[in-house]
PDB file of C-alpha atoms in Angstrom:
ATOM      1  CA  UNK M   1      14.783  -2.658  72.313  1.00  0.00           C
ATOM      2  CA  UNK M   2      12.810  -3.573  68.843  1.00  0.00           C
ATOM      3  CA  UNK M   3       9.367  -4.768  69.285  1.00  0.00           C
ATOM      4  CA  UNK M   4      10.571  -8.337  68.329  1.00  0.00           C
ATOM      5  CA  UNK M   5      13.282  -8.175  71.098  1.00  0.00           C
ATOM      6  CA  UNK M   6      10.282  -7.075  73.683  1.00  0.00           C
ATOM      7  CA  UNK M   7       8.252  -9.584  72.423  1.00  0.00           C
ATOM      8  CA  UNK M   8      10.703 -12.484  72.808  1.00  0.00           C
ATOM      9  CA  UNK M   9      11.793 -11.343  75.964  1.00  0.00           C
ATOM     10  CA  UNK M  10       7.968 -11.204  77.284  1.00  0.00           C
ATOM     11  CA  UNK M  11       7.674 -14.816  75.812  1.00  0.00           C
ATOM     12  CA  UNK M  12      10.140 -15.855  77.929  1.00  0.00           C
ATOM     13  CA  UNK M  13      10.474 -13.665  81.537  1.00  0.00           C
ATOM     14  CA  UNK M  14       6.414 -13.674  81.303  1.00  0.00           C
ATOM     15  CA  UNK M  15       5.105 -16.812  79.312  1.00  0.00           C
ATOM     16  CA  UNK M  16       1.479 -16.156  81.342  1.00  0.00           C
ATOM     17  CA  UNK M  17       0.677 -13.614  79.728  1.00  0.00           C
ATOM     18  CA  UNK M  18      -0.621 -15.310  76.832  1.00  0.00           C
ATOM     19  CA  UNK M  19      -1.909 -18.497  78.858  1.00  0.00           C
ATOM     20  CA  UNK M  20      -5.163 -19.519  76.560  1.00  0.00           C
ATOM     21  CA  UNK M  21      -3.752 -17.688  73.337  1.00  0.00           C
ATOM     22  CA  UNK M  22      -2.328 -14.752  72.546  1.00  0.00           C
ATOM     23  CA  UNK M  23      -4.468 -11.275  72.277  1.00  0.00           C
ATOM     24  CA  UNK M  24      -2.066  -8.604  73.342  1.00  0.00           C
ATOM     25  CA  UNK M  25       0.383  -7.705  70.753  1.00  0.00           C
ATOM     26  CA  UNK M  26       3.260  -4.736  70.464  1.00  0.00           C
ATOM     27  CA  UNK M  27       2.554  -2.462  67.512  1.00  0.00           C
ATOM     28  CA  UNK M  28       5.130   0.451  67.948  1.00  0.00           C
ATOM     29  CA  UNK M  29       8.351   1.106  70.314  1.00  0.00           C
ATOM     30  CA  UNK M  30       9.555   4.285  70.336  1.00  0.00           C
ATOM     31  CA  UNK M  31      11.324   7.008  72.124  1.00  0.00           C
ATOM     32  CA  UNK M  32       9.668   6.836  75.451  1.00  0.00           C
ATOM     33  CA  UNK M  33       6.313   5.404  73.397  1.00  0.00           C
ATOM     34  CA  UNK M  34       4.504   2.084  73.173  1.00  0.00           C
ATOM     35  CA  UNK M  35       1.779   1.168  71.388  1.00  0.00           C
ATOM     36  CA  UNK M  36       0.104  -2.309  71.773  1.00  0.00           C
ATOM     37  CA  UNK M  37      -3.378  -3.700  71.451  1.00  0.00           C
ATOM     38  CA  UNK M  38      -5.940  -6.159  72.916  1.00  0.00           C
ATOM     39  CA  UNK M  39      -7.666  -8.062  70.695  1.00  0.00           C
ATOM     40  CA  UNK M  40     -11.213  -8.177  71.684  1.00  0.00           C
ATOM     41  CA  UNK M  41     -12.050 -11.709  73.167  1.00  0.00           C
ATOM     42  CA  UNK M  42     -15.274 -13.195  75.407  1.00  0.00           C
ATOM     43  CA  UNK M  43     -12.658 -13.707  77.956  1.00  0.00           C
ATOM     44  CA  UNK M  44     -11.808 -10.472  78.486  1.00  0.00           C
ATOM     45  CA  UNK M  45     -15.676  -9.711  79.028  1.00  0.00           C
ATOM     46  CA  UNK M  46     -17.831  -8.858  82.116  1.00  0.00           C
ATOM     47  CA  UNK M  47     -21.691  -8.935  82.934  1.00  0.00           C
ATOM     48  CA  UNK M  48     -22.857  -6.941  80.548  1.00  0.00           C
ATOM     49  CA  UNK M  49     -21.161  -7.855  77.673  1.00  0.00           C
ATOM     50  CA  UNK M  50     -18.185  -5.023  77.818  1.00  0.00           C
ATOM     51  CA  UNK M  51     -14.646  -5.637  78.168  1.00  0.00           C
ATOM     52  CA  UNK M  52     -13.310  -6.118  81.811  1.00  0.00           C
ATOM     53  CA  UNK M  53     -11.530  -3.081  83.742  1.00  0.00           C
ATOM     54  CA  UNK M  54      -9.502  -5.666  84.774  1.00  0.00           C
ATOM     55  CA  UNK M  55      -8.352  -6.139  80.845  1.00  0.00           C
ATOM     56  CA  UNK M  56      -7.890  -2.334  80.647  1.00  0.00           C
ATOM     57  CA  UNK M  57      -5.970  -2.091  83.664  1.00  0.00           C
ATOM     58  CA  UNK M  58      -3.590  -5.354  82.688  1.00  0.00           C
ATOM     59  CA  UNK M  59      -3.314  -3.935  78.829  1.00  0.00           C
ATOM     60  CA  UNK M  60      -2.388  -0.112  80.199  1.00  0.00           C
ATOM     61  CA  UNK M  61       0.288  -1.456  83.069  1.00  0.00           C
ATOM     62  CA  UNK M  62       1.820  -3.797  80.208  1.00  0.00           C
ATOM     63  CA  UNK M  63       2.278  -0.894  77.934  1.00  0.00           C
ATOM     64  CA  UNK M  64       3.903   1.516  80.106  1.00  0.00           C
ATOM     65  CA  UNK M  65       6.090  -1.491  80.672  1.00  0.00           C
ATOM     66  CA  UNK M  66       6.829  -2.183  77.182  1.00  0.00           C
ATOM     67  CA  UNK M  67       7.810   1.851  76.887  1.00  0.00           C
ATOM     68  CA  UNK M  68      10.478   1.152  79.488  1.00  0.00           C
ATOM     69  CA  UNK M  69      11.462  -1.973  78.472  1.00  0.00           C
ATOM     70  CA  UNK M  70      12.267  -0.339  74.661  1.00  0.00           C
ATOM     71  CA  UNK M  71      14.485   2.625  76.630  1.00  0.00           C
ATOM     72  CA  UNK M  72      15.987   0.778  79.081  1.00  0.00           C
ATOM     73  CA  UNK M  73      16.865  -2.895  77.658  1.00  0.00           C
ATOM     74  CA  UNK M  74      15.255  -6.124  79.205  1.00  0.00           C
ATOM     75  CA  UNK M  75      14.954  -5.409  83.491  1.00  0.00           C
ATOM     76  CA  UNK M  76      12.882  -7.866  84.690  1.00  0.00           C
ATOM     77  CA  UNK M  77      12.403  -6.562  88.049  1.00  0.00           C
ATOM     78  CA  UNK M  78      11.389  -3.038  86.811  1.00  0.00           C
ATOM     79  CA  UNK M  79       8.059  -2.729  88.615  1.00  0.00           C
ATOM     80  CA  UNK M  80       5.035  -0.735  88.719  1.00  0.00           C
ATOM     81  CA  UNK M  81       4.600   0.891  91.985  1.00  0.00           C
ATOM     82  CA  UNK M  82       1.638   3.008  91.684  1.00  0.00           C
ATOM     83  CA  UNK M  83      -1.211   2.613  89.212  1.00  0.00           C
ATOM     84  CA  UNK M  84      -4.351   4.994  88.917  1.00  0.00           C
ATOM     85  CA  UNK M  85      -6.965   4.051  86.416  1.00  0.00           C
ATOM     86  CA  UNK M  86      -9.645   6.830  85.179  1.00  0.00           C
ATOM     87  CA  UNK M  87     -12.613   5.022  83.326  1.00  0.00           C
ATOM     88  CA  UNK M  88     -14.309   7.179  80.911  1.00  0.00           C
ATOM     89  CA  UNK M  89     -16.881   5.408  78.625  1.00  0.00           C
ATOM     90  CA  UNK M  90     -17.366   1.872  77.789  1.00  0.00           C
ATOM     91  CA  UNK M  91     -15.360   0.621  75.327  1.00  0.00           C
ATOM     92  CA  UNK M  92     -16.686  -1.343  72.237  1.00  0.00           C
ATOM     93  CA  UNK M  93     -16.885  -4.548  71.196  1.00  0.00           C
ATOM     94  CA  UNK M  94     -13.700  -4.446  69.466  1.00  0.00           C
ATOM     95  CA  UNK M  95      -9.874  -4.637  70.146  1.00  0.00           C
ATOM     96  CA  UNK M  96      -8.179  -1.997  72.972  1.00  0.00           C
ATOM     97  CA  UNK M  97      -5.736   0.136  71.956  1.00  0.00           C
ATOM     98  CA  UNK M  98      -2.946   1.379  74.203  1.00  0.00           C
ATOM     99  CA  UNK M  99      -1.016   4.137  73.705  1.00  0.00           C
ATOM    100  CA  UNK M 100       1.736   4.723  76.569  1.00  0.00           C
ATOM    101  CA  UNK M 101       4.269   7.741  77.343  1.00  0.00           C
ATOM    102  CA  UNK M 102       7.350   8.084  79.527  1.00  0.00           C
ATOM    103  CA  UNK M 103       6.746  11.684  81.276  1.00  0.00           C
ATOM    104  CA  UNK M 104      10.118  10.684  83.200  1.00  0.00           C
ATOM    105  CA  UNK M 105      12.597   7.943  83.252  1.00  0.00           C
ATOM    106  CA  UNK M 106      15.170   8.279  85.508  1.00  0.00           C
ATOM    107  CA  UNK M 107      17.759   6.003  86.990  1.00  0.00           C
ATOM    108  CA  UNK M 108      15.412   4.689  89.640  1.00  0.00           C
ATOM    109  CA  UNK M 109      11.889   5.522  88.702  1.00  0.00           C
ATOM    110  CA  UNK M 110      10.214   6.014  85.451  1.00  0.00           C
ATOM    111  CA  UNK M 111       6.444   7.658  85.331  1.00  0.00           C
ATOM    112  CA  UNK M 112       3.685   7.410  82.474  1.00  0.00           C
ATOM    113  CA  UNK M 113       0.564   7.740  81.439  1.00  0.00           C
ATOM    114  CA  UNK M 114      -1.616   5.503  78.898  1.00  0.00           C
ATOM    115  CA  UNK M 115      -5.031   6.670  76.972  1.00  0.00           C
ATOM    116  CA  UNK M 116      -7.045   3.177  75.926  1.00  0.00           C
ATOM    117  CA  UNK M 117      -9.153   3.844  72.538  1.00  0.00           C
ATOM    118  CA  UNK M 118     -11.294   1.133  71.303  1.00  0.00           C
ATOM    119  CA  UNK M 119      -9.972   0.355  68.340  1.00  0.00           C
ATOM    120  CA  UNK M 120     -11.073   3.254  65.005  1.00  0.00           C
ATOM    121  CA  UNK M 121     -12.660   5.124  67.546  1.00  0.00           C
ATOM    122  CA  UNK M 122     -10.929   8.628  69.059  1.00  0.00           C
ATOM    123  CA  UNK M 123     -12.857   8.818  71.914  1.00  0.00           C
ATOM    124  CA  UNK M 124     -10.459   7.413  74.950  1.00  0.00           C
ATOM    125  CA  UNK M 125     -12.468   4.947  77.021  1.00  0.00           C
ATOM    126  CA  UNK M 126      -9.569   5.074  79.991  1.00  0.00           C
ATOM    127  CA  UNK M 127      -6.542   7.055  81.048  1.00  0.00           C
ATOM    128  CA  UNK M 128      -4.244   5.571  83.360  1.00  0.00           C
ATOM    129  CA  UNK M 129      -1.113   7.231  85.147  1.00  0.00           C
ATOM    130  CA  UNK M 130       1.805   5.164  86.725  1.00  0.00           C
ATOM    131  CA  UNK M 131       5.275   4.903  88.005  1.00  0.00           C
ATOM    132  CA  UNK M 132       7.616   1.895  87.995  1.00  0.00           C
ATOM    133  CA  UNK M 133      10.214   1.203  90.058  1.00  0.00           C
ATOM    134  CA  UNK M 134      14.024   0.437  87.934  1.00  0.00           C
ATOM    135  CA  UNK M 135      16.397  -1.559  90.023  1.00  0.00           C
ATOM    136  CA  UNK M 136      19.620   0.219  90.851  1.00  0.00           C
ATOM    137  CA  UNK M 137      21.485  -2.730  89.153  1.00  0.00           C
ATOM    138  CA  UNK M 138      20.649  -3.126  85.560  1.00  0.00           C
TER     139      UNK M 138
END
């Protein structure tokens, strides 16, 4: 799938997503990549005036599914099984950037990992691993 097919199928299989505006966005699909990004907002903030691991953890799961979603076509009930979240530094007051990888993507289960940057910064703030689950009948 193109970005704009992942986006309009996102708009429509998971409208919530961008319930009180939109500030995740897909910059790149490739093979067995995604790359999206967070805009930095005061609702994605917590006590202390960082953003959320909460945000992290929804932008990283949302790019590995984007990765899958650009290999294997729009599956709806492709989901994440197992997420583990490493936080390494606070990120900055600016947008998140995701960048996902398929390690594997077989018929039934597909496993990635996802380094968060804040945005113009190399320094990864969190590196998530995961593994979705692809029903048999796609």
């Amino acid at each position: 799938m193109t970005i704009s097919e992942v986006e309009t199928y996102l708009d429509q299989v998971f409208p919530q997503l961008h319930h009180g505006g939109r500030t995740y966005f897909i910059e790149d699909v490739g093979p067995l990549t995604a790359r999206m990004r967070c805009d930095y907002h005061e609702r994605h903030l917590r006590p202390g005036g960082t953003i959320s691991g909460p945000t992290m953890m929804a932008l990283a799961d949302l790019a590995l599914y984007v990765a899958i979603l650009g290999q294997i076509g729009p599956v709806g009930l492709a989901v994440t099984t197992s997420l583990n979240y490493n936080f390494l530094r606070k990120p900055g007051p600016v947008a998140l950037i995701a960048e996902a990888r398929l390690l594997k993507l077989g018929k039934r289960l597909a496993v990635g990992e996802v380094a968060l940057f804040s945005q113009g910064d190399s320094e990864m703030v969190c590196h998530a691993t995961g593994t979705y689950s692809i029903p048999s009948e796609r």
